[in-house]
């Protein structure tokens, strides 16, 4: 059954759990910050409480984004496997420090270190997928780890809510550290290798299938920095980061504070929102391979995000508003998937780490959105309306940017469909 498909076990499975638990580490703070004990213990109180909460994600995403730049070069030199092993050990230590924090400042430092460590995630996965998967299955390969990207927080919302209710907020950090050390780290050590050629348990037939894409793709790929569409995708990721972090970090607080949801109802809507994102990822993975029109799909997703956010701000029903916010977040999950697909499409195995690292830098705007939204909520007296309008404007900019990719994408697809015995001038 696994004959010819071991790459899905050796690579897709470890990077699925890499993101499953990594995203809980990263975005579980959106659940933890709704706990009054956490806020009181770290002194997150007063008129600027929401700005302080936003600062937690701001410092994380700034360090996360900036570290992406140098991680790409390190991974291209050191390899994805060794870099991942070192990073997982660092994550575990950082989570323990977070759980032991006794002040707001100490916790902020722990989030900065975590951001630096997790900045390697996108470049590592881009490198693994570029080396290990055939060109025709890039969409499905990206979906394998992006599924963990969204399924992790969906499950994490429930896990963290139960842990906090049963024990204390510190226990959430200690449990997350244990998950990384006991589950993900052994997978990287025993299953992964940097290239298929290095793996002792991969048969020659599967290796030959993987490498078929090299001879077809290497001659037509220019340097990724020379392709204008890479920079449109880069801008699109700036916008997507602004939207995704703005919605995901503040959604639980929005549901509890602005819409009056109970903790249990908030957990349900939050988990559902992450499942929406997972659904968009799986659908985009299939459609991008099937239609070969990822640019068109991204354009549609930005349009849907604009519509969902508009519906959320206009809806008088709290449940409907919460669901629309979740659908908007889910649509941006689809954009994130397609952007990572573009990284592999526009780069080569040798430059994939750098291309992904530069793309990962776009997460810097996610930090600004979390802080700006907190600040806007404070000055608006707890009203989320103005900050949601800001997100609608951002989604519209993403839609406009991707319109410029459609003409070239359509012409490339038309050339691919030309029979080989026909001459095209």
Short mmCIF file of C-alpha atoms in Angstrom, two decimals:
data_model
loop_
_atom_site.label_atom_id
_atom_site.label_comp_id
_atom_site.label_asym_id
_atom_site.label_seq_id
_atom_site.Cartn_x
_atom_site.Cartn_y
_atom_site.Cartn_z
CA UNK A 1 0.00 0.00 0.00
CA UNK A 2 2.90 2.38 0.75
CA UNK A 3 4.94 1.27 -2.24
CA UNK A 4 5.80 4.35 -4.24
CA UNK A 5 4.19 6.65 -1.66
CA UNK A 6 6.59 6.63 1.28
CA UNK A 7 7.35 10.32 0.84
CA UNK A 8 3.93 11.02 2.36
CA UNK A 9 5.00 9.21 5.54
CA UNK A 10 8.61 10.39 5.72
CA UNK A 11 7.91 14.06 4.92
CA UNK A 12 4.20 14.95 4.83
CA UNK A 13 3.40 13.36 8.21
CA UNK A 14 6.22 15.02 10.22
CA UNK A 15 5.58 18.47 8.77
CA UNK A 16 1.84 18.03 9.43
CA UNK A 17 2.53 17.61 13.15
CA UNK A 18 5.27 20.24 12.93
CA UNK A 19 2.55 22.76 12.08
CA UNK A 20 -0.21 21.12 14.13
CA UNK A 21 1.60 21.79 17.40
CA UNK A 22 3.56 24.81 16.16
CA UNK A 23 0.36 26.69 15.42
CA UNK A 24 -1.05 25.88 18.84
CA UNK A 25 2.17 27.30 20.32
CA UNK A 26 1.78 30.39 18.14
CA UNK A 27 -1.95 31.09 18.11
CA UNK A 28 -3.07 29.43 21.33
CA UNK A 29 -2.40 32.81 22.93
CA UNK A 30 -5.74 33.97 21.46
CA UNK A 31 -7.47 31.53 23.85
CA UNK A 32 -5.12 32.08 26.80
CA UNK A 33 -5.56 35.86 26.65
CA UNK A 34 -9.28 35.49 27.41
CA UNK A 35 -8.42 33.94 30.81
CA UNK A 36 -8.75 36.52 33.57
CA UNK A 37 -6.20 34.73 35.74
CA UNK A 38 -3.57 35.07 32.99
CA UNK A 39 -4.34 38.79 32.59
CA UNK A 40 -4.21 39.45 36.34
CA UNK A 41 -1.03 37.43 36.95
CA UNK A 42 0.88 39.33 34.26
CA UNK A 43 -0.62 42.74 35.04
CA UNK A 44 -2.51 43.10 31.77
CA UNK A 45 -5.17 45.44 33.11
CA UNK A 46 -6.28 49.04 32.86
CA UNK A 47 -7.54 51.29 30.08
CA UNK A 48 -4.84 50.08 27.66
CA UNK A 49 -5.49 46.39 28.32
CA UNK A 50 -6.33 45.55 24.70
CA UNK A 51 -3.26 47.37 23.40
CA UNK A 52 -1.12 45.31 25.80
CA UNK A 53 -2.78 42.12 24.56
CA UNK A 54 -2.13 43.17 20.97
CA UNK A 55 1.52 43.85 21.83
CA UNK A 56 2.00 40.15 22.72
CA UNK A 57 1.30 39.10 19.14
CA UNK A 58 2.98 42.21 17.73
CA UNK A 59 6.41 41.36 19.20
CA UNK A 60 6.00 37.71 18.24
CA UNK A 61 5.20 38.38 14.59
CA UNK A 62 7.89 41.05 14.23
CA UNK A 63 10.58 38.62 15.43
CA UNK A 64 8.93 35.81 13.42
CA UNK A 65 8.93 37.84 10.21
CA UNK A 66 12.45 39.24 10.53
CA UNK A 67 13.91 35.82 11.37
CA UNK A 68 12.37 34.36 8.18
CA UNK A 69 14.93 36.31 6.16
CA UNK A 70 18.01 34.66 7.67
CA UNK A 71 16.36 31.27 8.26
CA UNK A 72 15.95 30.86 4.49
CA UNK A 73 19.72 31.15 3.96
CA UNK A 74 20.50 28.90 6.94
CA UNK A 75 18.15 26.17 5.70
CA UNK A 76 19.63 26.31 2.19
CA UNK A 77 23.07 25.74 3.77
CA UNK A 78 22.38 23.55 6.82
CA UNK A 79 19.39 21.61 5.53
CA UNK A 80 15.75 21.48 6.59
CA UNK A 81 16.12 18.44 8.86
CA UNK A 82 18.90 19.73 11.15
CA UNK A 83 17.34 23.18 11.31
CA UNK A 84 13.99 21.69 12.31
CA UNK A 85 15.53 19.58 15.08
CA UNK A 86 17.33 22.59 16.57
CA UNK A 87 14.21 24.72 16.31
CA UNK A 88 11.97 22.17 18.03
CA UNK A 89 14.32 22.02 21.01
CA UNK A 90 14.31 25.83 21.18
CA UNK A 91 10.50 25.93 21.03
CA UNK A 92 10.16 23.56 23.96
CA UNK A 93 12.51 25.65 26.12
CA UNK A 94 10.67 28.83 25.16
CA UNK A 95 7.25 27.41 26.05
CA UNK A 96 8.55 26.44 29.49
CA UNK A 97 9.84 29.99 29.97
CA UNK A 98 6.42 31.32 28.98
CA UNK A 99 4.71 29.13 31.55
CA UNK A 100 7.14 30.26 34.26
CA UNK A 101 6.67 33.97 33.49
CA UNK A 102 5.76 36.13 36.49
CA UNK A 103 5.57 39.48 34.71
CA UNK A 104 4.31 40.93 31.45
CA UNK A 105 7.85 41.87 30.41
CA UNK A 106 9.18 38.33 30.99
CA UNK A 107 6.34 36.88 28.94
CA UNK A 108 6.99 39.37 26.12
CA UNK A 109 10.64 38.22 25.98
CA UNK A 110 9.52 34.58 25.73
CA UNK A 111 7.26 35.43 22.77
CA UNK A 112 10.11 37.24 20.99
CA UNK A 113 12.34 34.17 21.34
CA UNK A 114 9.50 31.90 20.20
CA UNK A 115 8.98 34.09 17.13
CA UNK A 116 12.65 33.81 16.19
CA UNK A 117 12.52 30.02 16.58
CA UNK A 118 9.28 29.54 14.65
CA UNK A 119 10.43 31.76 11.80
CA UNK A 120 11.96 28.69 10.21
CA UNK A 121 8.63 26.91 9.70
CA UNK A 122 7.69 28.21 6.24
CA UNK A 123 11.22 27.91 4.76
CA UNK A 124 11.62 24.37 6.14
CA UNK A 125 8.38 23.16 4.57
CA UNK A 126 9.11 24.93 1.29
CA UNK A 127 12.50 23.23 1.16
CA UNK A 128 11.15 19.77 2.01
CA UNK A 129 8.34 19.96 -0.54
CA UNK A 130 10.57 21.36 -3.28
CA UNK A 131 12.98 18.43 -2.77
CA UNK A 132 10.55 15.59 -2.17
CA UNK A 133 7.45 15.99 -4.36
CA UNK A 134 6.60 15.81 -8.04
CA UNK A 135 5.54 19.04 -9.74
CA UNK A 136 2.02 17.71 -10.40
CA UNK A 137 1.36 17.07 -6.70
CA UNK A 138 2.63 20.32 -5.19
CA UNK A 139 -0.90 21.45 -4.28
CA UNK A 140 -1.64 18.25 -2.35
CA UNK A 141 1.80 18.27 -0.73
CA UNK A 142 1.27 21.83 0.51
CA UNK A 143 -2.18 20.84 1.78
CA UNK A 144 -0.65 18.10 3.94
CA UNK A 145 1.16 20.52 6.22
CA UNK A 146 -1.29 23.38 5.87
CA UNK A 147 -3.92 20.97 7.18
CA UNK A 148 -1.89 20.86 10.38
CA UNK A 149 -1.65 24.63 10.25
CA UNK A 150 -5.42 24.90 10.79
CA UNK A 151 -6.44 21.62 12.36
CA UNK A 152 -3.93 22.30 15.17
CA UNK A 153 -5.58 25.54 16.38
CA UNK A 154 -9.05 24.00 15.89
CA UNK A 155 -8.14 21.20 18.31
CA UNK A 156 -5.94 23.51 20.35
CA UNK A 157 -8.83 25.82 21.19
CA UNK A 158 -10.61 22.90 22.87
CA UNK A 159 -7.47 21.46 24.47
CA UNK A 160 -6.30 24.78 25.91
CA UNK A 161 -9.77 25.69 27.20
CA UNK A 162 -9.99 22.36 29.05
CA UNK A 163 -6.44 22.61 30.41
CA UNK A 164 -6.95 26.15 31.70
CA UNK A 165 -10.31 25.26 33.26
CA UNK A 166 -8.89 22.11 34.89
CA UNK A 167 -5.46 23.36 35.99
CA UNK A 168 -4.09 26.85 35.33
CA UNK A 169 -2.91 28.89 32.39
CA UNK A 170 0.74 27.90 33.05
CA UNK A 171 -0.09 24.24 32.47
CA UNK A 172 -1.05 25.03 28.87
CA UNK A 173 2.53 26.07 28.09
CA UNK A 174 4.10 23.05 29.80
CA UNK A 175 1.84 20.64 27.90
CA UNK A 176 2.68 22.28 24.58
CA UNK A 177 6.40 21.94 25.32
CA UNK A 178 5.90 18.23 26.01
CA UNK A 179 4.03 17.72 22.71
CA UNK A 180 6.98 19.12 20.74
CA UNK A 181 9.61 17.04 22.55
CA UNK A 182 7.71 13.75 22.69
CA UNK A 183 5.89 13.72 19.33
CA UNK A 184 7.35 16.08 16.71
CA UNK A 185 11.06 15.91 17.54
CA UNK A 186 11.30 12.08 17.18
CA UNK A 187 9.54 12.30 13.80
CA UNK A 188 12.14 14.73 12.47
CA UNK A 189 14.99 12.61 13.82
CA UNK A 190 13.84 9.19 12.61
CA UNK A 191 11.64 9.85 9.54
CA UNK A 192 12.93 12.87 7.63
CA UNK A 193 15.98 13.38 5.45
CA UNK A 194 16.88 16.50 3.46
CA UNK A 195 16.58 14.79 0.06
CA UNK A 196 15.05 11.52 -1.21
CA UNK A 197 18.52 10.34 -2.25
CA UNK A 198 19.65 10.40 1.39
CA UNK A 199 16.79 8.24 2.69
CA UNK A 200 17.81 4.57 3.13
CA UNK A 201 14.24 3.25 2.92
CA UNK A 202 13.09 4.95 -0.30
CA UNK A 203 12.94 2.69 -3.36
CA UNK A 204 14.39 3.65 -6.74
CA UNK A 205 11.02 3.80 -8.49
CA UNK A 206 9.68 6.44 -6.13
CA UNK A 207 12.88 8.45 -6.40
CA UNK A 208 12.64 8.33 -10.22
CA UNK A 209 9.04 9.58 -10.05
CA UNK A 210 9.98 12.49 -7.77
CA UNK A 211 12.86 13.54 -9.99
CA UNK A 212 10.79 13.57 -13.20
CA UNK A 213 9.84 17.15 -12.41
CA UNK A 214 13.48 18.28 -12.32
CA UNK A 215 14.13 17.79 -16.02
CA UNK A 216 10.90 19.54 -17.00
CA UNK A 217 10.96 22.44 -14.61
CA UNK A 218 14.60 23.44 -14.28
CA UNK A 219 15.09 24.86 -17.78
CA UNK A 220 12.14 27.24 -17.75
CA UNK A 221 12.50 28.68 -14.25
CA UNK A 222 14.04 32.11 -13.97
CA UNK A 223 15.27 33.54 -10.70
CA UNK A 224 12.20 34.05 -8.51
CA UNK A 225 13.07 37.73 -7.86
CA UNK A 226 12.77 38.38 -11.62
CA UNK A 227 9.17 37.16 -11.84
CA UNK A 228 6.79 40.08 -11.16
CA UNK A 229 4.13 37.63 -9.99
CA UNK A 230 6.32 36.58 -7.06
CA UNK A 231 6.19 40.17 -5.81
CA UNK A 232 2.43 40.34 -6.30
CA UNK A 233 2.15 37.16 -4.23
CA UNK A 234 4.54 38.76 -1.71
CA UNK A 235 2.26 41.78 -1.42
CA UNK A 236 -0.75 39.47 -1.23
CA UNK A 237 0.89 37.67 1.68
CA UNK A 238 1.45 41.01 3.44
CA UNK A 239 -2.28 41.63 3.17
CA UNK A 240 -3.19 38.05 4.08
CA UNK A 241 -0.96 38.21 7.16
CA UNK A 242 -2.60 41.48 8.23
CA UNK A 243 -6.04 39.91 7.83
CA UNK A 244 -5.29 36.48 9.23
CA UNK A 245 -3.55 37.57 12.42
CA UNK A 246 -6.03 40.38 12.95
CA UNK A 247 -8.97 37.99 12.82
CA UNK A 248 -7.47 34.90 14.46
CA UNK A 249 -5.87 36.66 17.43
CA UNK A 250 -8.89 38.82 18.24
CA UNK A 251 -11.74 36.45 17.31
CA UNK A 252 -12.09 34.86 20.80
CA UNK A 253 -11.96 38.29 22.50
CA UNK A 254 -14.43 39.66 19.93
CA UNK A 255 -16.86 36.83 20.58
CA UNK A 256 -16.68 37.11 24.38
CA UNK A 257 -16.34 40.88 24.79
CA UNK A 258 -18.34 42.29 21.86
CA UNK A 259 -20.91 39.57 21.19
CA UNK A 260 -21.47 38.22 24.71
CA UNK A 261 -20.57 34.59 24.00
CA UNK A 262 -19.88 32.24 26.90
CA UNK A 263 -16.44 30.60 27.07
CA UNK A 264 -17.91 27.32 25.77
CA UNK A 265 -19.70 29.01 22.85
CA UNK A 266 -16.58 31.04 22.05
CA UNK A 267 -14.52 27.85 21.93
CA UNK A 268 -17.01 26.26 19.52
CA UNK A 269 -17.03 29.21 17.09
CA UNK A 270 -13.24 29.54 17.27
CA UNK A 271 -12.69 25.84 16.53
CA UNK A 272 -15.23 26.02 13.70
CA UNK A 273 -13.33 28.98 12.20
CA UNK A 274 -10.11 26.96 12.09
CA UNK A 275 -12.02 24.10 10.47
CA UNK A 276 -13.27 26.57 7.85
CA UNK A 277 -9.63 27.40 7.14
CA UNK A 278 -8.80 23.70 6.86
CA UNK A 279 -11.67 23.25 4.42
CA UNK A 280 -10.48 26.11 2.23
CA UNK A 281 -6.95 24.64 2.25
CA UNK A 282 -8.11 21.20 1.15
CA UNK A 283 -10.39 22.62 -1.55
CA UNK A 284 -7.63 24.93 -2.85
CA UNK A 285 -5.13 22.05 -2.83
CA UNK A 286 -7.43 20.04 -5.07
CA UNK A 287 -8.53 22.90 -7.33
CA UNK A 288 -5.02 24.31 -7.82
CA UNK A 289 -3.80 20.94 -9.12
CA UNK A 290 -6.98 20.43 -11.15
CA UNK A 291 -7.40 23.85 -12.74
CA UNK A 292 -3.79 25.07 -12.67
CA UNK A 293 -5.20 28.53 -11.89
CA UNK A 294 -3.93 29.34 -8.36
CA UNK A 295 -3.86 33.07 -9.15
CA UNK A 296 -7.56 33.04 -10.04
CA UNK A 297 -8.35 31.09 -6.87
CA UNK A 298 -6.48 33.63 -4.72
CA UNK A 299 -8.36 36.48 -6.40
CA UNK A 300 -11.69 34.83 -5.58
CA UNK A 301 -10.63 34.20 -1.97
CA UNK A 302 -9.80 37.87 -1.37
CA UNK A 303 -13.19 38.82 -2.81
CA UNK A 304 -14.92 36.31 -0.52
CA UNK A 305 -13.02 37.68 2.47
CA UNK A 306 -14.30 41.18 1.69
CA UNK A 307 -17.87 39.90 1.45
CA UNK A 308 -17.67 37.82 4.66
CA UNK A 309 -16.25 40.72 6.69
CA UNK A 310 -18.92 43.06 5.33
CA UNK A 311 -21.61 40.54 6.29
CA UNK A 312 -20.12 40.23 9.79
CA UNK A 313 -20.22 43.96 10.45
CA UNK A 314 -23.79 44.29 9.08
CA UNK A 315 -25.30 41.20 10.71
CA UNK A 316 -27.52 41.86 13.76
CA UNK A 317 -27.22 38.23 14.87
CA UNK A 318 -24.15 37.46 17.06
CA UNK A 319 -23.86 33.87 15.82
CA UNK A 320 -24.04 34.92 12.18
CA UNK A 321 -21.45 37.65 12.76
CA UNK A 322 -19.12 35.15 14.45
CA UNK A 323 -19.53 32.60 11.65
CA UNK A 324 -18.87 35.24 8.97
CA UNK A 325 -15.69 36.30 10.77
CA UNK A 326 -14.68 32.63 10.84
CA UNK A 327 -15.37 32.23 7.12
CA UNK A 328 -13.26 35.32 6.39
CA UNK A 329 -10.40 33.81 8.39
CA UNK A 330 -10.89 30.52 6.55
CA UNK A 331 -10.68 32.20 3.15
CA UNK A 332 -7.34 33.72 4.16
CA UNK A 333 -6.18 30.24 5.10
CA UNK A 334 -6.75 29.34 1.46
CA UNK A 335 -4.68 32.37 0.36
CA UNK A 336 -1.86 31.28 2.65
CA UNK A 337 -1.91 27.81 1.07
CA UNK A 338 -1.78 29.20 -2.47
CA UNK A 339 1.02 31.62 -1.56
CA UNK A 340 3.18 28.74 -0.35
CA UNK A 341 2.37 26.88 -3.56
CA UNK A 342 3.64 29.90 -5.50
CA UNK A 343 6.91 29.79 -3.53
CA UNK A 344 7.69 26.34 -4.90
CA UNK A 345 6.38 27.24 -8.37
CA UNK A 346 8.56 30.33 -8.77
CA UNK A 347 11.76 28.93 -7.20
CA UNK A 348 14.11 25.96 -7.62
CA UNK A 349 15.14 23.38 -4.99
CA UNK A 350 18.34 25.39 -4.50
CA UNK A 351 16.53 28.72 -3.86
CA UNK A 352 13.33 27.46 -2.20
CA UNK A 353 14.56 28.29 1.30
CA UNK A 354 15.38 31.90 0.38
CA UNK A 355 12.14 32.37 -1.57
CA UNK A 356 10.13 31.05 1.39
CA UNK A 357 12.14 33.08 3.88
CA UNK A 358 11.47 36.30 2.01
CA UNK A 359 7.80 35.37 1.77
CA UNK A 360 7.70 34.57 5.48
CA UNK A 361 8.87 38.12 6.20
CA UNK A 362 5.39 39.27 5.21
CA UNK A 363 4.13 38.03 8.59
CA UNK A 364 5.49 41.31 9.95
CA UNK A 365 2.18 43.02 9.10
CA UNK A 366 0.31 40.43 11.15
CA UNK A 367 1.90 41.86 14.27
CA UNK A 368 0.89 45.38 13.31
CA UNK A 369 -2.72 44.30 12.74
CA UNK A 370 -2.98 42.67 16.19
CA UNK A 371 -1.63 45.77 17.92
CA UNK A 372 -3.54 48.30 15.79
CA UNK A 373 -6.82 46.41 16.31
CA UNK A 374 -6.27 46.36 20.09
CA UNK A 375 -5.50 50.07 20.07
CA UNK A 376 -8.56 50.86 17.91
CA UNK A 377 -10.82 48.82 20.19
CA UNK A 378 -9.49 50.72 23.23
CA UNK A 379 -10.08 54.17 21.70
CA UNK A 380 -13.51 53.06 20.37
CA UNK A 381 -14.68 52.03 23.84
CA UNK A 382 -14.70 48.32 23.03
CA UNK A 383 -16.30 48.66 19.57
CA UNK A 384 -14.74 46.32 16.97
CA UNK A 385 -16.54 48.01 14.05
CA UNK A 386 -13.78 50.43 12.94
CA UNK A 387 -11.11 47.72 13.07
CA UNK A 388 -13.24 45.38 10.92
CA UNK A 389 -13.69 48.17 8.36
CA UNK A 390 -9.89 48.41 8.26
CA UNK A 391 -9.74 44.66 7.48
CA UNK A 392 -12.28 45.08 4.67
CA UNK A 393 -10.07 47.72 3.03
CA UNK A 394 -7.04 45.42 3.33
CA UNK A 395 -8.92 42.52 1.69
CA UNK A 396 -9.92 44.79 -1.20
CA UNK A 397 -6.24 45.65 -1.80
CA UNK A 398 -5.37 41.95 -1.99
CA UNK A 399 -8.14 41.39 -4.53
CA UNK A 400 -6.91 44.24 -6.73
CA UNK A 401 -3.28 43.05 -6.59
CA UNK A 402 -4.08 39.51 -7.74
CA UNK A 403 -6.06 40.76 -10.72
CA UNK A 404 -2.69 41.57 -12.33
CA UNK A 405 -1.64 37.89 -12.27
CA UNK A 406 -4.60 36.54 -14.21
CA UNK A 407 -3.61 37.40 -17.79
CA UNK A 408 -0.19 35.75 -17.69
CA UNK A 409 -1.53 32.73 -15.80
CA UNK A 410 -4.21 32.21 -18.45
CA UNK A 411 -1.71 32.50 -21.29
CA UNK A 412 0.64 29.97 -19.64
CA UNK A 413 -2.19 27.51 -19.21
CA UNK A 414 -3.17 27.97 -22.86
CA UNK A 415 0.40 27.16 -23.94
CA UNK A 416 0.46 24.04 -21.77
CA UNK A 417 -2.67 22.78 -23.49
CA UNK A 418 -1.23 23.20 -27.00
CA UNK A 419 -0.64 19.74 -28.56
CA UNK A 420 3.10 18.91 -28.85
CA UNK A 421 2.92 18.58 -32.65
CA UNK A 422 1.69 22.17 -33.07
CA UNK A 423 4.02 25.13 -33.46
CA UNK A 424 3.13 28.30 -31.52
CA UNK A 425 4.48 31.67 -32.60
#
